[in-house]
Short mmCIF file of C-alpha atoms in Angstrom, two decimals:
data_model
loop_
_atom_site.label_atom_id
_atom_site.label_comp_id
_atom_site.label_asym_id
_atom_site.label_seq_id
_atom_site.Cartn_x
_atom_site.Cartn_y
_atom_site.Cartn_z
CA MET A 1 142.44 120.44 149.80
CA MET A 2 141.27 123.40 151.90
CA ASN A 3 137.81 124.83 151.30
CA VAL A 4 137.82 128.42 150.08
CA LEU A 5 135.63 130.56 152.32
CA THR A 6 133.02 132.76 150.69
CA ASN A 7 132.14 136.00 152.48
CA VAL A 8 128.39 136.19 152.96
CA TYR A 9 126.11 139.05 153.96
CA ILE A 10 122.43 138.70 154.82
CA PHE A 11 120.12 141.56 153.91
CA GLY A 12 117.47 141.75 156.63
CA ALA A 13 117.42 141.58 160.42
CA ARG A 14 114.17 139.85 161.27
CA ALA A 15 112.80 136.31 161.22
CA THR A 16 113.66 135.25 157.67
CA ALA A 17 117.18 136.64 158.02
CA ALA A 18 117.65 134.92 161.38
CA GLY A 19 116.54 131.60 159.90
CA VAL A 20 118.90 131.95 156.94
CA TYR A 21 121.75 132.76 159.33
CA LYS A 22 121.09 129.70 161.49
CA SER A 23 120.87 127.39 158.48
CA LEU A 24 123.98 128.70 156.70
CA SER A 25 125.98 128.65 159.93
CA LYS A 26 125.03 125.04 160.62
CA LEU A 27 125.05 123.55 157.13
CA GLU A 28 127.34 125.62 154.90
CA GLY A 29 130.82 125.43 156.37
CA ASN A 30 132.39 127.18 153.38
CA LYS A 31 130.38 130.36 153.95
CA GLN A 32 131.57 133.00 156.42
CA ILE A 33 128.75 135.30 157.47
CA LYS A 34 130.26 138.72 157.96
CA ALA A 35 127.25 140.93 158.73
CA PHE A 36 123.55 141.58 158.41
CA ILE A 37 122.65 144.51 156.18
CA VAL A 38 119.64 146.79 156.69
CA THR A 39 118.41 149.87 154.90
CA ASP A 40 118.54 151.92 158.10
CA SER A 41 120.17 151.03 161.43
CA ALA A 42 117.36 152.66 163.43
CA ASP A 43 115.05 150.19 165.22
CA ASN A 44 117.40 147.31 164.45
CA PRO A 45 119.74 145.51 166.88
CA LEU A 46 123.44 146.29 166.88
CA ASN A 47 124.19 142.60 166.36
CA ILE A 48 122.42 139.28 165.97
CA TRP A 49 124.09 136.37 167.76
CA GLY A 50 127.30 138.41 167.76
CA VAL A 51 127.21 139.18 164.02
CA PRO A 52 127.12 142.96 163.38
CA VAL A 53 124.13 144.69 161.80
CA TRP A 54 125.21 147.46 159.42
CA SER A 55 123.27 149.84 157.23
CA LEU A 56 123.79 149.57 153.50
CA HIS A 57 125.52 152.95 153.55
CA GLU A 58 127.94 151.83 156.30
CA ILE A 59 128.87 148.58 154.61
CA SER A 60 129.31 150.25 151.24
CA GLU A 61 131.85 152.57 152.83
CA LEU A 62 133.66 149.73 154.62
CA LEU A 63 134.13 147.33 151.71
CA SER A 64 136.20 147.76 148.59
CA ALA A 65 134.70 147.32 145.14
CA GLU A 66 136.46 143.95 144.83
CA GLU A 67 135.10 142.74 148.19
CA LYS A 68 131.56 143.73 147.28
CA SER A 69 131.81 142.09 143.88
CA ALA A 70 133.07 138.79 145.36
CA ALA A 71 130.65 138.57 148.29
CA GLU A 72 127.32 136.73 148.29
CA VAL A 73 124.29 138.60 149.60
CA TYR A 74 121.20 136.67 150.67
CA ILE A 75 118.13 138.92 150.44
CA ALA A 76 116.13 137.57 153.38
CA THR A 77 113.16 139.94 153.63
CA PRO A 78 109.51 139.68 152.55
CA GLN A 79 109.42 139.05 148.80
CA PHE A 80 107.53 142.26 148.13
CA PHE A 81 110.78 144.19 148.75
CA HIS A 82 113.20 141.98 146.80
CA GLU A 83 113.19 143.99 143.60
CA GLU A 84 113.85 147.31 145.33
CA ILE A 85 116.56 145.83 147.58
CA SER A 86 118.22 144.13 144.61
CA TYR A 87 118.39 147.46 142.82
CA LEU A 88 119.96 149.19 145.84
CA LEU A 89 122.54 146.44 146.32
CA GLN A 90 123.54 146.40 142.68
CA LYS A 91 123.82 150.17 142.71
CA SER A 92 126.17 149.86 145.71
CA GLY A 93 128.42 147.38 143.87
CA PHE A 94 127.19 143.97 145.07
CA LYS A 95 126.94 141.46 142.24
CA LYS A 96 126.11 138.02 143.67
CA LEU A 97 122.56 138.33 144.96
CA ILE A 98 120.50 135.38 146.21
CA MET A 99 116.82 136.20 146.71
CA VAL A 100 115.32 134.02 149.43
CA THR A 101 111.84 133.31 148.11
CA SER A 102 109.28 131.56 150.29
CA GLU A 103 110.04 128.29 148.48
CA GLN A 104 113.76 128.68 149.20
CA GLU A 105 113.05 129.65 152.80
CA ALA A 106 110.94 126.49 153.22
CA TYR A 107 113.79 124.36 151.87
CA ILE A 108 116.38 126.11 154.04
CA MET A 109 114.33 125.75 157.22
CA GLU A 110 113.44 122.12 156.55
CA ARG A 111 117.14 121.24 156.17
CA TYR A 112 118.05 123.21 159.28
CA TYR A 113 115.38 121.71 161.52
CA GLU A 114 116.16 118.22 160.25
CA SER A 115 119.81 118.75 161.22
CA GLU A 116 118.68 119.90 164.68
CA ARG A 117 116.10 117.10 165.03
CA LEU A 118 113.40 119.64 165.66
CA PHE A 119 109.95 120.28 164.16
CA PRO A 120 109.65 117.17 161.92
CA SER A 121 108.62 117.56 158.31
CA ILE A 122 105.47 116.03 156.82
CA HIS A 123 107.50 115.29 153.67
CA LYS A 124 109.67 112.75 155.53
CA LEU A 125 106.78 110.51 156.53
CA LEU A 126 106.20 107.28 154.63
CA LEU A 127 103.87 107.58 151.67
CA PRO A 128 101.15 104.92 151.72
CA SER A 129 101.08 102.56 148.76
CA ASN A 130 97.31 102.81 148.60
CA ASP A 131 96.60 105.78 146.32
CA SER A 132 92.97 105.85 147.45
CA LEU A 133 93.98 106.64 151.04
CA PHE A 134 92.92 110.29 150.95
CA PRO A 135 91.09 111.89 153.88
CA TYR A 136 87.87 113.81 153.78
CA ILE A 137 89.31 117.29 154.02
CA SER A 138 88.31 120.91 153.53
CA ILE A 139 90.86 123.71 153.41
CA TYR A 140 89.34 127.17 153.65
CA VAL A 141 91.27 129.92 151.85
CA ALA A 142 90.61 133.10 153.83
CA CYS A 143 90.09 136.01 151.45
CA PHE A 144 89.07 139.65 151.85
CA PHE A 145 86.92 141.62 149.44
CA ARG A 146 89.68 144.21 148.96
CA ASP A 147 92.48 141.69 148.30
CA LYS A 148 94.76 142.54 145.40
CA LYS A 149 94.82 140.10 142.51
CA VAL A 150 97.51 137.42 142.84
CA ALA A 151 98.99 136.54 139.46
CA ASN A 152 100.60 133.15 140.11
CA LEU A 153 98.14 131.29 142.33
CA PRO A 154 98.14 127.53 141.65
CA ARG A 155 95.04 125.69 140.50
CA ARG A 156 92.72 125.24 143.45
CA PRO A 157 91.71 121.57 144.01
CA GLY A 158 88.13 120.74 144.94
CA TYR A 159 88.87 120.40 148.65
CA MET A 160 90.04 124.04 148.84
CA LYS A 161 87.19 126.51 149.36
CA ARG A 162 87.20 130.30 149.26
CA LEU A 163 85.93 131.84 152.51
CA LEU A 164 85.32 135.57 152.27
CA LEU A 165 86.06 137.56 155.45
CA GLY A 166 84.85 140.93 156.66
CA CYS A 167 81.50 140.38 154.97
CA TYR A 168 79.53 142.19 157.69
CA LEU A 169 81.46 145.40 157.09
CA ALA A 170 81.35 144.96 153.32
CA ARG A 171 77.58 144.66 153.31
CA GLN A 172 77.26 147.61 155.73
CA SER A 173 79.27 149.66 153.23
CA GLY A 174 77.12 148.57 150.31
CA VAL A 175 79.84 146.50 148.63
CA ASP A 176 78.54 143.81 146.27
CA ILE A 177 80.27 140.59 147.39
CA ALA A 178 77.97 138.15 145.63
CA LYS A 179 79.74 135.25 143.86
CA GLN A 180 83.14 136.18 145.30
CA ALA A 181 83.50 133.02 147.40
CA ASP A 182 82.15 129.61 148.32
CA PHE A 183 81.39 130.69 151.89
CA TYR A 184 80.91 134.01 153.72
CA ASP A 185 81.98 134.73 157.29
CA ASP A 186 78.80 136.64 158.28
CA VAL A 187 76.50 133.64 157.83
CA ARG A 188 75.19 131.73 160.87
CA ASP A 189 77.31 131.92 164.06
CA ASN A 190 80.07 134.42 163.33
CA ILE A 191 82.34 137.28 164.47
CA SER A 192 82.55 138.91 161.05
CA ALA A 193 82.08 142.40 162.54
CA LYS A 194 85.38 141.91 164.44
CA ASN A 195 87.41 141.34 161.28
CA PRO A 196 89.34 144.67 161.48
CA ASN A 197 91.01 143.32 164.64
CA CYS A 198 90.71 139.55 164.26
CA CYS A 199 91.59 139.30 160.53
CA GLU A 200 91.98 135.61 159.59
CA MET A 201 90.73 134.56 163.02
CA THR A 202 87.17 135.30 161.90
CA ALA A 203 87.75 132.36 159.51
CA HIS A 204 88.91 130.10 162.34
CA TYR A 205 85.85 131.05 164.40
CA TRP A 206 83.43 130.55 161.50
CA ILE A 207 84.84 127.12 160.62
CA TRP A 208 84.78 126.08 164.29
CA LYS A 209 81.15 127.08 164.75
CA ASN A 210 79.71 126.15 161.35
CA ARG A 211 81.81 123.56 159.48
CA LEU A 212 82.78 120.88 161.99
CA ASP A 213 79.51 118.98 161.58
CA THR A 214 80.56 117.74 158.11
CA ASP A 215 82.18 114.41 157.21
CA ASP A 216 85.61 116.03 157.08
CA GLU A 217 88.41 114.36 159.00
CA TYR A 218 90.69 117.37 158.60
CA VAL A 219 90.09 121.09 158.22
CA GLY A 220 92.59 123.73 157.23
CA VAL A 221 92.99 127.49 157.02
CA TYR A 222 95.13 129.21 154.39
CA HIS A 223 95.35 132.86 153.41
CA TYR A 224 94.51 134.12 149.95
CA ARG A 225 98.24 134.35 149.09
CA ARG A 226 99.83 132.13 151.79
CA PHE A 227 99.46 128.37 151.46
CA LEU A 228 101.13 125.45 153.18
CA ASP A 229 103.43 123.47 150.89
CA MET A 230 101.19 120.39 150.85
CA SER A 231 100.83 118.10 147.86
CA ASP A 232 98.13 115.45 147.57
CA ASP A 233 100.82 112.92 148.56
CA ASP A 234 101.49 114.93 151.72
CA ILE A 235 97.79 114.90 152.56
CA ARG A 236 97.79 111.11 152.17
CA ARG A 237 100.88 110.96 154.41
CA MET A 238 98.98 112.96 156.98
CA LYS A 239 96.08 110.48 157.10
CA ALA A 240 98.24 107.33 156.87
CA ASN A 241 100.43 108.45 159.78
CA ASP A 242 97.56 109.72 161.95
CA VAL A 243 98.99 113.26 162.05
CA ASP A 244 97.09 115.61 164.37
CA VAL A 245 98.14 118.94 162.86
CA VAL A 246 100.41 120.34 160.15
CA LEU A 247 101.89 123.79 160.83
CA PRO A 248 104.39 125.95 158.96
CA PHE A 249 107.99 125.56 160.09
CA PRO A 250 108.46 127.98 162.99
CA MET A 251 110.22 131.21 162.12
CA ILE A 252 113.29 132.06 164.17
CA HIS A 253 113.23 135.32 166.10
CA TYR A 254 116.15 137.11 167.73
CA PRO A 255 116.79 137.31 170.64
CA SER A 256 113.67 135.22 171.42
CA ALA A 257 110.07 134.76 170.30
CA LEU A 258 109.05 137.54 172.70
CA ILE A 259 110.37 140.12 170.23
CA HIS A 260 107.45 139.46 167.87
CA HIS A 261 104.83 141.17 170.02
CA THR A 262 106.94 144.31 170.44
CA TRP A 263 106.61 144.92 166.69
CA TYR A 264 102.83 144.60 166.51
CA VAL A 265 101.14 144.69 169.93
CA ARG A 266 100.96 147.49 172.48
CA GLU A 267 102.49 146.58 175.81
CA GLU A 268 99.23 147.37 177.62
CA ASP A 269 97.39 144.79 175.48
CA TRP A 270 100.15 142.25 175.99
CA LEU A 271 99.88 142.61 179.77
CA VAL A 272 96.11 142.14 179.53
CA MET A 273 96.68 138.91 177.60
CA ARG A 274 99.05 137.59 180.27
CA GLN A 275 96.55 138.38 183.02
CA VAL A 276 93.75 136.62 181.11
CA LEU A 277 95.96 133.56 180.68
CA ARG A 278 96.73 133.47 184.40
CA GLU A 279 93.02 133.49 185.20
CA LEU A 280 91.65 131.17 182.51
CA TYR A 281 94.53 128.77 181.86
CA PRO A 282 97.16 128.98 184.62
CA GLU A 283 98.82 125.78 183.40
CA TYR A 284 99.63 127.47 180.06
CA ASP A 285 100.77 130.65 181.77
CA ALA A 286 103.16 128.56 183.88
CA ARG A 287 104.92 127.44 180.67
CA PHE A 288 104.71 130.82 178.93
CA ASP A 289 108.12 132.26 179.85
CA GLU A 290 109.91 128.99 179.09
CA ILE A 291 108.27 128.68 175.65
CA PHE A 292 108.84 132.30 174.64
CA ALA A 293 112.45 132.27 175.81
CA GLN A 294 113.05 130.09 172.74
CA PRO A 295 113.41 131.67 169.28
CA TYR A 296 110.68 129.59 167.61
CA PHE A 297 107.41 131.22 166.57
CA TYR A 298 104.41 130.02 164.52
CA ASN A 299 103.52 132.92 162.24
CA TYR A 300 100.41 133.51 160.15
CA ASN A 301 97.75 131.32 161.86
CA ILE A 302 97.63 128.81 158.99
CA MET A 303 97.31 125.07 159.59
CA ILE A 304 95.66 121.77 158.72
CA ALA A 305 94.33 119.85 161.69
CA LYS A 306 92.13 116.96 162.63
CA LYS A 307 88.64 118.27 163.19
CA SER A 308 88.77 117.38 166.89
CA VAL A 309 92.17 119.07 167.36
CA PHE A 310 90.96 122.21 165.60
CA ALA A 311 87.86 122.28 167.83
CA ASP A 312 89.94 121.95 171.01
CA TYR A 313 92.32 124.69 169.88
CA CYS A 314 89.48 127.09 169.05
CA ALA A 315 87.62 126.33 172.28
CA TRP A 316 90.82 127.28 174.13
CA LEU A 317 91.70 130.35 172.05
CA PHE A 318 88.50 132.31 171.57
CA PRO A 319 87.58 132.77 175.26
CA ILE A 320 91.03 134.34 175.69
CA LEU A 321 90.48 136.73 172.77
CA ALA A 322 86.99 137.66 174.03
CA ALA A 323 88.36 138.47 177.49
CA ILE A 324 91.19 140.53 175.99
CA GLU A 325 88.74 142.53 173.89
CA ASP A 326 86.51 143.11 176.91
CA ARG A 327 89.40 144.53 178.98
CA SER A 328 91.22 146.45 176.26
CA GLU A 329 91.40 150.22 176.26
CA PRO A 330 90.04 151.35 173.90
CA LYS A 331 87.64 148.46 173.46
CA GLY A 332 88.11 146.23 170.44
CA LYS A 333 85.05 147.59 168.69
CA ASP A 334 86.54 151.10 168.84
CA ARG A 335 89.79 150.25 167.05
CA ALA A 336 90.99 148.51 163.90
CA ASP A 337 94.66 147.71 164.45
CA ARG A 338 94.61 143.90 164.09
CA TYR A 339 95.86 143.50 167.64
CA THR A 340 93.89 140.32 168.40
CA ALA A 341 95.11 138.70 165.18
CA TYR A 342 98.73 139.41 166.13
CA MET A 343 98.16 138.12 169.66
CA SER A 344 96.57 135.02 168.15
CA GLU A 345 99.92 134.18 166.54
CA SER A 346 101.54 134.25 169.97
CA LEU A 347 98.71 132.21 171.47
CA THR A 348 98.90 129.68 168.62
CA THR A 349 102.61 129.36 169.30
CA LEU A 350 101.93 128.85 173.01
CA TYR A 351 99.22 126.27 172.41
CA PHE A 352 101.09 124.01 170.02
CA MET A 353 104.46 124.34 171.76
CA TYR A 354 102.68 123.36 174.98
CA HIS A 355 101.23 120.29 173.22
CA GLN A 356 104.32 119.30 171.22
CA HIS A 357 104.66 116.01 173.12
CA ASP A 358 101.00 114.94 173.28
CA LEU A 359 99.96 115.86 169.72
CA LYS A 360 101.48 114.47 166.53
CA ILE A 361 102.61 117.78 165.03
CA TYR A 362 104.34 117.90 161.66
CA HIS A 363 105.53 120.80 159.56
CA THR A 364 105.98 122.11 156.06
CA GLY A 365 106.94 125.29 154.28
CA ARG A 366 104.75 128.34 153.92
CA ILE A 367 104.53 129.47 150.30
CA LEU A 368 103.80 133.10 149.47
CA TYR A 369 102.23 133.84 146.10
CA THR A 370 102.68 137.32 144.67
#
């Protein structure tokens, strides 16, 4: 009996949409992806891997009411926009809407990478029979004093600590931040004053300088609303299998990972970063073009790592960021555009892709709480 093909459209044209496309194309043979849909064609590619990118207005004019009603539309954008996009699609006549939440995206990408034998999942490792095999671990949840309240955050276990960022600027502004967190990023050795550019990287720096003298075997960094999908069983898997680092599944960028910086980083700053790499770490620069010719990119700067691995990573990363700030025009202290945080995502991608064969790197989903 022949499979009946379902016409599928993907709303979105960036990383989540590209990942959904790759997974459906590889694993769902009964789905025929006809086009990507965007709100506005401006600043979007004409096609992605040969599949056309159409505006919602264009596709509404092209399809009949029956075609729109029968088609499936995967809404593959940040979750914050799902409700508005769903309304626009329904208003245009689309009925079968599938909202790709962060949980669904994690499941989709895990299946896809497993089929490609890439970026192995922490969930596939053997679970030790010894329930007491649990590492000494601290995961620091990077928060900001102006963060909006998140309604559906899970219960925070004892090994997860709140680390408040931007405390230097908060105190300078007279903001009362007492009792907002377990730890504050302006205490002891810190770069809290650089938070407007470094964002979550002030957490990485603070942990590196101030929290690696504890008994912890592993340290982690989450964001106040972005966590890794790690159960207590997964943490035991990590210790039992001597995992070096757990990262979120890489997001897929079209046409390659290089596109990411064009969205967030000025070209002048990007060129400064490349020059700094050539001078400080020529062996990494030699692999740069090869690594970024691939579509895979580690977003968000969240991870759990052995303490020694985290220390090596930070000792490599922060001299690069300091040199970039020193050479930037205007200087880092005279701007607040998060440019070093965005470049840190590229540098994190470079570092762990470079070490993919000499570190035991495993992956999991990245869950967004709203």
